[in-house]
Coordinates of C-alpha atoms in Angstrom, one line a residue:
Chain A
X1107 CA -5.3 9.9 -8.1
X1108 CA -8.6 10.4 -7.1
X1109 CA -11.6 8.4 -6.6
X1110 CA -15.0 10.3 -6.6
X1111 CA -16.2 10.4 -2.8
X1112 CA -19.9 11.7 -3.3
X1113 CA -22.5 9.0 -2.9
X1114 CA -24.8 9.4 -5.6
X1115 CA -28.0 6.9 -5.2
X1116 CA -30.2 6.1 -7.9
X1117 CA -30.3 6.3 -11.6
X1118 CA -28.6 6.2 -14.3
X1119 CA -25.0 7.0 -11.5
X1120 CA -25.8 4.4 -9.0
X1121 CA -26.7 1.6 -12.1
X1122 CA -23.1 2.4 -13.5
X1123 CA -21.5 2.3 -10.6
X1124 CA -22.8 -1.3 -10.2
X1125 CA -22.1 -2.3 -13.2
X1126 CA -19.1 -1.3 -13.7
X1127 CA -18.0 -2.7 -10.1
X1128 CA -19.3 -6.2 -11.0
X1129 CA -17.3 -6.2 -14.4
X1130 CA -14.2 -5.5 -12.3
X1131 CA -15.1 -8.2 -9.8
X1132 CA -16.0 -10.7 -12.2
X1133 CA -12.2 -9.6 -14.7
X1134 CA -10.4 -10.2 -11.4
X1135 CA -11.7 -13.5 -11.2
X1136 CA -11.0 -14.7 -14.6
X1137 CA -7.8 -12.2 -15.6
X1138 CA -4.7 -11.9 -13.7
X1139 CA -5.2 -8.2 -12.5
X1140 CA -1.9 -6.6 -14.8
X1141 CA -4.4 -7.7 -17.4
X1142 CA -6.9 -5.3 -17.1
X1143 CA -7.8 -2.3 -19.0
X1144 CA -10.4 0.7 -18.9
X1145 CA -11.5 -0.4 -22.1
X1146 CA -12.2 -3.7 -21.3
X1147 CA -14.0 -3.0 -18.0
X1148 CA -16.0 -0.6 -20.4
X1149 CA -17.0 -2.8 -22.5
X1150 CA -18.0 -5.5 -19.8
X1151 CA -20.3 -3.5 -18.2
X1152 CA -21.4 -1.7 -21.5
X1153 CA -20.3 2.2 -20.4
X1154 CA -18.0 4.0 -22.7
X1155 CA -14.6 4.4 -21.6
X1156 CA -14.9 7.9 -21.0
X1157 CA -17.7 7.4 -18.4
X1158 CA -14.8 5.7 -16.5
X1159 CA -12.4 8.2 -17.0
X1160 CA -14.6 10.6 -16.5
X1161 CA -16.1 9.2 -13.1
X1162 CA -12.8 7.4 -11.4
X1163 CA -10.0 9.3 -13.2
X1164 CA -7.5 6.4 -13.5
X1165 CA -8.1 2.8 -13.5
X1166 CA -5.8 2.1 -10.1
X1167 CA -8.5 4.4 -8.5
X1168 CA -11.4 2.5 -9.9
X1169 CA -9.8 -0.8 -8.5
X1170 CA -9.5 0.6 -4.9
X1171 CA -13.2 1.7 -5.4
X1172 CA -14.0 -1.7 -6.3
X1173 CA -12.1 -3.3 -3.9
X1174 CA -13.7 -1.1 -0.7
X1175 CA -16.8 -2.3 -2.4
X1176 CA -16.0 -5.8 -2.0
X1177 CA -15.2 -5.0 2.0
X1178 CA -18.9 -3.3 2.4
X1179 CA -21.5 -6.0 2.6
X1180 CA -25.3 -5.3 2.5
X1181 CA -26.4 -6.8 5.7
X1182 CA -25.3 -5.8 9.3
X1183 CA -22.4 -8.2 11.0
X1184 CA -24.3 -11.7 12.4
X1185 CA -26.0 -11.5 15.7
X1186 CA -24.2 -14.6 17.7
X1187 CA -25.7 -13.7 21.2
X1188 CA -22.1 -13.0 22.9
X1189 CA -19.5 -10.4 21.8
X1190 CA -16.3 -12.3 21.4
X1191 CA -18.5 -14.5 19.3
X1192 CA -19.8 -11.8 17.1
X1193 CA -16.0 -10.3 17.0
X1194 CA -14.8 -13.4 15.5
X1195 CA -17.2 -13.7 13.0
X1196 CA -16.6 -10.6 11.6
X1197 CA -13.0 -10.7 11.6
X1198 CA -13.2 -14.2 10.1
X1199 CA -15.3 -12.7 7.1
X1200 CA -13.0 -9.5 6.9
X1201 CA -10.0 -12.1 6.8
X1202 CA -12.1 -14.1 4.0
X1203 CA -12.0 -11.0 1.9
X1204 CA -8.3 -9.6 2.4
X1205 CA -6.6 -12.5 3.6
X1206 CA -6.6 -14.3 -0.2
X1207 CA -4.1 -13.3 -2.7
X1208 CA -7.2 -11.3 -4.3
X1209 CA -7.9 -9.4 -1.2
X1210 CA -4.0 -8.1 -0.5
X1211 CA -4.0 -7.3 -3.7
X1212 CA -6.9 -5.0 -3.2
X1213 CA -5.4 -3.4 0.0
X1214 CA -2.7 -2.8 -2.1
X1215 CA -4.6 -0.9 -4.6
X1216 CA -6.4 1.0 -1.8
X1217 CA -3.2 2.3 -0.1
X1218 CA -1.4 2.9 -3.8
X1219 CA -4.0 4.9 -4.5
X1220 CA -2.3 7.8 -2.5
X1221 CA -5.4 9.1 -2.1
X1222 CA -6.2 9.4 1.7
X1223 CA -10.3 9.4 1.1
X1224 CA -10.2 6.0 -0.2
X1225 CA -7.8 4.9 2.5
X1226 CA -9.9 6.3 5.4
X1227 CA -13.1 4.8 3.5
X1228 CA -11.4 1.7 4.4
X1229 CA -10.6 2.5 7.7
X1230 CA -14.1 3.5 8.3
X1231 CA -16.0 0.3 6.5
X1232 CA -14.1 -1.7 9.4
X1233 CA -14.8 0.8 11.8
X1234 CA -18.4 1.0 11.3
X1235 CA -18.8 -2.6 11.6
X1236 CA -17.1 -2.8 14.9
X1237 CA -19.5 -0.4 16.2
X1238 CA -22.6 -2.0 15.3
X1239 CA -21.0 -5.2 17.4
X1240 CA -20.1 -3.1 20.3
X1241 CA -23.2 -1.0 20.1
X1242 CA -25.4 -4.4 20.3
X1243 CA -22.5 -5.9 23.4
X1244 CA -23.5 -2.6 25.3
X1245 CA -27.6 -2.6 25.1
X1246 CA -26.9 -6.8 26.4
X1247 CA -25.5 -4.9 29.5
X1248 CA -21.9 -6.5 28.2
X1249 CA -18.7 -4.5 29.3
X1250 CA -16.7 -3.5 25.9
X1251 CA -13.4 -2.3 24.3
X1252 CA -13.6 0.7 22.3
X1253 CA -14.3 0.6 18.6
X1254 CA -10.6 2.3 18.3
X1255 CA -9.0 -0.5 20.9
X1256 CA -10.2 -3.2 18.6
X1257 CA -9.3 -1.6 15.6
X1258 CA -5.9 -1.8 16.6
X1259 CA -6.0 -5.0 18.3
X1260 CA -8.0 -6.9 15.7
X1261 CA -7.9 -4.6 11.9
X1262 CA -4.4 -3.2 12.1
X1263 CA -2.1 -6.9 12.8
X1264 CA -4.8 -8.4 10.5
X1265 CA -3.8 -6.3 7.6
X1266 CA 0.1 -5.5 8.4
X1267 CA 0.4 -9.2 8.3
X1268 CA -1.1 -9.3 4.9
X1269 CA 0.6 -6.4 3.7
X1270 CA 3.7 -7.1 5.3
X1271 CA 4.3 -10.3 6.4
X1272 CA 4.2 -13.5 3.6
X1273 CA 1.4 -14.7 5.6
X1274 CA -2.2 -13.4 6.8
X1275 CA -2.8 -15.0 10.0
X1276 CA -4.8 -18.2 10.7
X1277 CA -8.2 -18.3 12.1
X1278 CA -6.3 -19.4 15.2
X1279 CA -4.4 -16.4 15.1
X1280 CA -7.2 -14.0 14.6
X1281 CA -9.6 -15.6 17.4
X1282 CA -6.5 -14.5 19.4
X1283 CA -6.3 -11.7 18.7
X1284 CA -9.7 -11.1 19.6
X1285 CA -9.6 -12.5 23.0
X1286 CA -6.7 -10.7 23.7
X1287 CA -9.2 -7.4 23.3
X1288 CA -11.0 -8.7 25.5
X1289 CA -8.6 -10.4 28.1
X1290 CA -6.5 -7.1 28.0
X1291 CA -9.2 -4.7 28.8
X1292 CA -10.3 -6.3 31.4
X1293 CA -7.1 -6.2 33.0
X1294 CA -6.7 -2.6 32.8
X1295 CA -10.5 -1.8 33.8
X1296 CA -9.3 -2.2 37.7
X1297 CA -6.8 0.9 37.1
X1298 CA -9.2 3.2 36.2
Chain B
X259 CA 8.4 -4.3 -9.8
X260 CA 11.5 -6.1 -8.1
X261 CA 13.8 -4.6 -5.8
X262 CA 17.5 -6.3 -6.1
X263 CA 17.6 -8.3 -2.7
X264 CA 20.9 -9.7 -2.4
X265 CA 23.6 -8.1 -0.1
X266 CA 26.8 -6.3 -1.9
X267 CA 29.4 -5.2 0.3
X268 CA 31.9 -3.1 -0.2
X269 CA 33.3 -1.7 -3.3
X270 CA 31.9 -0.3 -5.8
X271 CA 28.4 -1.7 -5.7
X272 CA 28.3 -0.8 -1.9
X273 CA 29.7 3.0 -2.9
X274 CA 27.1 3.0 -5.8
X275 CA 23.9 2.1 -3.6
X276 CA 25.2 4.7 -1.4
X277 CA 25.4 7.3 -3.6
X278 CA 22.2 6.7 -5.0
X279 CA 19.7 6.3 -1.8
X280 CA 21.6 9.9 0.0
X281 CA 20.5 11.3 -3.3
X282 CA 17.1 9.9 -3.0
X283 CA 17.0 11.5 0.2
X284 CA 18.3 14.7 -0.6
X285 CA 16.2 15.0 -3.3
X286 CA 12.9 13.8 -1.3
X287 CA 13.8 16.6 0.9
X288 CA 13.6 19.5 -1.2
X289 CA 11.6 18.2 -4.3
X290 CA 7.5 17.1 -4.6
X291 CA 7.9 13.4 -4.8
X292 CA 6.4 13.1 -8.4
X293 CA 8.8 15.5 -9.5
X294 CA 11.6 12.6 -9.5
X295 CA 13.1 11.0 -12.2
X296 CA 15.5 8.5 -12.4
X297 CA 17.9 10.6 -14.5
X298 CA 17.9 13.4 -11.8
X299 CA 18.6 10.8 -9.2
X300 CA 21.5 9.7 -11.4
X301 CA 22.6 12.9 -12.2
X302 CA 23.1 13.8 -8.6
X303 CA 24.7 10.6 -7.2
X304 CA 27.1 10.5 -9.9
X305 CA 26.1 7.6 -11.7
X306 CA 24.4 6.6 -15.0
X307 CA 20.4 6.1 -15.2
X308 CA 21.4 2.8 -16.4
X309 CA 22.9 1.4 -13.7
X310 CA 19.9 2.3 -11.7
X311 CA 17.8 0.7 -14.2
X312 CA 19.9 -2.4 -13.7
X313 CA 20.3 -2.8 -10.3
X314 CA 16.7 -1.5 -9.5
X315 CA 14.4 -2.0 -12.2
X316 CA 12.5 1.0 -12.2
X317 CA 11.5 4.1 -9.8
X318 CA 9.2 2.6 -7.5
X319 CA 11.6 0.1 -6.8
X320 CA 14.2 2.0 -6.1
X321 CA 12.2 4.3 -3.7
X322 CA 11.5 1.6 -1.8
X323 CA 14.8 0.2 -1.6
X324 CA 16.0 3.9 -0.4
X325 CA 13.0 4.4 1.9
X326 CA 13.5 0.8 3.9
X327 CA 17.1 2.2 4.2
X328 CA 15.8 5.1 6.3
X329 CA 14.2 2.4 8.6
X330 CA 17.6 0.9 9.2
X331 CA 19.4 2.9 11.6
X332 CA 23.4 1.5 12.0
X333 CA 22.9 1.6 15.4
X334 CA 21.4 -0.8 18.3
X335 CA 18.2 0.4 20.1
X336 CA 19.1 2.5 22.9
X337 CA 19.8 0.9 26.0
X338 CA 17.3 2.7 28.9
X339 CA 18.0 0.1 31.3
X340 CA 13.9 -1.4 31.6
X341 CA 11.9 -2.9 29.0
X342 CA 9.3 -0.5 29.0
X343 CA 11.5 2.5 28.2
X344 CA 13.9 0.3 25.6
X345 CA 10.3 -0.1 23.4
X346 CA 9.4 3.7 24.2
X347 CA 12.4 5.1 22.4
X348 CA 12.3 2.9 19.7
X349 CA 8.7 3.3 18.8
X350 CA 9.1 6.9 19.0
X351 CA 12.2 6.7 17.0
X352 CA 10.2 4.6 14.6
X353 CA 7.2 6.8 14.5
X354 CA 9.7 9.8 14.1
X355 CA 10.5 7.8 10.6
X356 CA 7.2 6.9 9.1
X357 CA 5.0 9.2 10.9
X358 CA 6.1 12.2 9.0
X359 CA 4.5 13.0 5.5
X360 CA 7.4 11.9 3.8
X361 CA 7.7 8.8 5.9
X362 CA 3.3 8.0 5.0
X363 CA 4.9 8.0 1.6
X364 CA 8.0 6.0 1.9
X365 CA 5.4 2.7 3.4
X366 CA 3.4 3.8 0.6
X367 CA 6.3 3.0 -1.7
X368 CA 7.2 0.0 0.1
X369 CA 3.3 -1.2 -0.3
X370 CA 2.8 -0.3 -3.6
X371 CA 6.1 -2.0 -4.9
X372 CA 3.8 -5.0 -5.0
X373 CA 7.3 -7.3 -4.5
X374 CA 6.5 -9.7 -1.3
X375 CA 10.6 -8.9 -0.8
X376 CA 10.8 -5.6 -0.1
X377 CA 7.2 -5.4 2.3
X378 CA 8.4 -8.7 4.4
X379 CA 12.4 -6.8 4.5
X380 CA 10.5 -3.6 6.1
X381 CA 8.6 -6.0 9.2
X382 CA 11.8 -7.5 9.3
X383 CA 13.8 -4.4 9.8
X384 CA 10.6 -3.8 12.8
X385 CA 11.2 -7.5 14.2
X386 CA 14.9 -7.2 14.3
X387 CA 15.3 -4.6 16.1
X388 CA 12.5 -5.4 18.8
X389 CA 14.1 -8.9 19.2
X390 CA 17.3 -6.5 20.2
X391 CA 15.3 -4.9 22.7
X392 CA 13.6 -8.2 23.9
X393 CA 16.9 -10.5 24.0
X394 CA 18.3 -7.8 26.1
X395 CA 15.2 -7.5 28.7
X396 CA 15.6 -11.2 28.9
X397 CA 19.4 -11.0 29.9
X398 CA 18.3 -9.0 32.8
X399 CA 16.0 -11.3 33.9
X400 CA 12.9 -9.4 32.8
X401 CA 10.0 -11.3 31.4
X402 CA 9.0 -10.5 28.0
X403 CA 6.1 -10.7 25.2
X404 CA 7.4 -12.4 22.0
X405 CA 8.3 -10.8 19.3
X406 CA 5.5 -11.0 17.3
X407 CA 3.3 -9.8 19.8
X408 CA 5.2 -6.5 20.1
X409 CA 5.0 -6.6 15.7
X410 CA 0.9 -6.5 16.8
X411 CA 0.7 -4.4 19.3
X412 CA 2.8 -2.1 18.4
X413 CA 4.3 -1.8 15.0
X414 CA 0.9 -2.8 13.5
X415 CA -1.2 -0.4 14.9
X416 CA 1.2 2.3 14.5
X417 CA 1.9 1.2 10.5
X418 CA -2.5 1.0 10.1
X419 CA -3.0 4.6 11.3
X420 CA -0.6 5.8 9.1
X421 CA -1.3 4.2 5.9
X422 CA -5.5 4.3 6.4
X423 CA -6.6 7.0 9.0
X424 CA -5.9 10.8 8.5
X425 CA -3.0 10.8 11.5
X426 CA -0.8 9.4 12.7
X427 CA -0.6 8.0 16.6
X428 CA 0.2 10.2 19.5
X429 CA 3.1 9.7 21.1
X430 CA 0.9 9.5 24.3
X431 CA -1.1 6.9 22.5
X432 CA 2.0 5.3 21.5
X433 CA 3.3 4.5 24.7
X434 CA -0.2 3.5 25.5
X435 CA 0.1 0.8 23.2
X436 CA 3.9 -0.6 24.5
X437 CA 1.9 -0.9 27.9
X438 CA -0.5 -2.5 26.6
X439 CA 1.6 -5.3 25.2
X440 CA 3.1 -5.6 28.8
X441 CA -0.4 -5.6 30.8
X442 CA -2.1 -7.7 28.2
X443 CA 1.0 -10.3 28.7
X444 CA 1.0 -10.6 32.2
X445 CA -2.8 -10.6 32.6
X446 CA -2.8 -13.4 30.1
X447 CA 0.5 -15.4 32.1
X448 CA -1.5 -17.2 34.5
X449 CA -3.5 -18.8 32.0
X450 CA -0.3 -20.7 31.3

């Protein structure tokens, strides 16, 4: 399985690609997801069913597509003042969109998929919203984690515990989680 | 997709789910994964596609079933004498397992089988055998992170990389992490 990787902006490709995402958002809402088909994706957001085939190969691909869509919002993470606020605001919205049964599904599509540009895609959605936080913490004059150390303090128990576990973990959990970033690099900055 | 959960042992259904995950394996090992069938798997272990069908539903399933099976080693952790080294050698061990291609492909299975079972029986296999390792630790007198905290800061991380970046961890990175979860701890003691 593949999904297409270029990022075509504009036109007649970019309007499809919307469309055709919003029909799959707005199916998932309504239809349990074994449900779904090409052809009625197609005819939601008023493409032929070739165009899909033609575009995403497969419908498990387009669903990943869709679903790193969903993980990609338009506007950069909120600007709290303070970085272990701005931390746990983002991972509160990145738990709002995995943590539901919605969202694991769609990390499930994305790592069935098989297709290690649309995993990394994922990785990288995360990662590049951790570095705008950082990258703000650092011109405050803050002291920070790396964008990698939080990634695997903050992303990676987030989404084995969804994956995984029966359970995503509670906002409690997650705020944690963050401080424990925090805490924990701070108690290794002496030994450097 | 459901895997069969309960526990068989002995006779012939214990021979029978024997027969059938070494021939996963062997097969794994010399064939392209989507080259499987569930007749060649029965053809080699000496039973009929049937009784797969049966007892595991379909090919995901069963690939799942085999690959947590890998995860399961008869024996305890090794015994290094010191915390520390105890998690070493079984995060190694563990990243010997699913860090491999065939391993990436294995959690893959385990993820994509989309039955909450058989993803909460693989962190279970994890947690099980780190709550060896911490019991153990705790007999010597040695103070210890929970269980779940070693799942986070160790298993998680380890289980994100491979399933959504391009590699997996390092060894050296690796152990980085187990000391992590033993600075971060004690750092974080006082507070208590």
């Amino acid at each position: 399985m593949k999904v297409h990787k270029g990022i075509r902006t504009g036109g007649r490709s970019a309007r499809v690609q919307k469309a055709v995402h919003e029909a799959v958002h707005e199916l998932l809402s309504s239809h349990d997801r074994e449900a779904l088909t090409v052809p009625m994706i197609a005819q939601m957001s008023g493409v032929t069913p070739s165009t899909i085939y033609r575009r995403w190969g497969d419908l498990p691909s387009l669903l990943a597509d869709a679903a790193l869509d969903r993980l990609r919002p338009d506007d950069d993470p909120v600007d709290t003042g303070a970085l272990a606020t701005d931390l746990k605001q983002f991972a509160e919205a990145y738990l709002d969109e995995t943590g539901s049964e919605l969202g694991k599904t769609m990390l499930r599509d994305v790592v069935a998929s098989g297709d290690n540009g649309t995993t990394m895609r994922c990785a990288e959605i995360a990662r590049c919203r951790l570095a705008v936080i950082v990258e703000r913490a650092q011109k405050r004059g803050q002291w920070t984690p790396s964008v990698d150390q939080l990634v695997d303090g903050i992303i990676a128990p987030m989404t084995y515990r969804i994956l995984f576990d029966r359970q995503p973990p509670t906002t409690k959990e997650l705020f944690v989680m963050v401080d424990r970033c925090l805490i924990r690099e701070k108690a290794e900055k002496p030994k450097d």
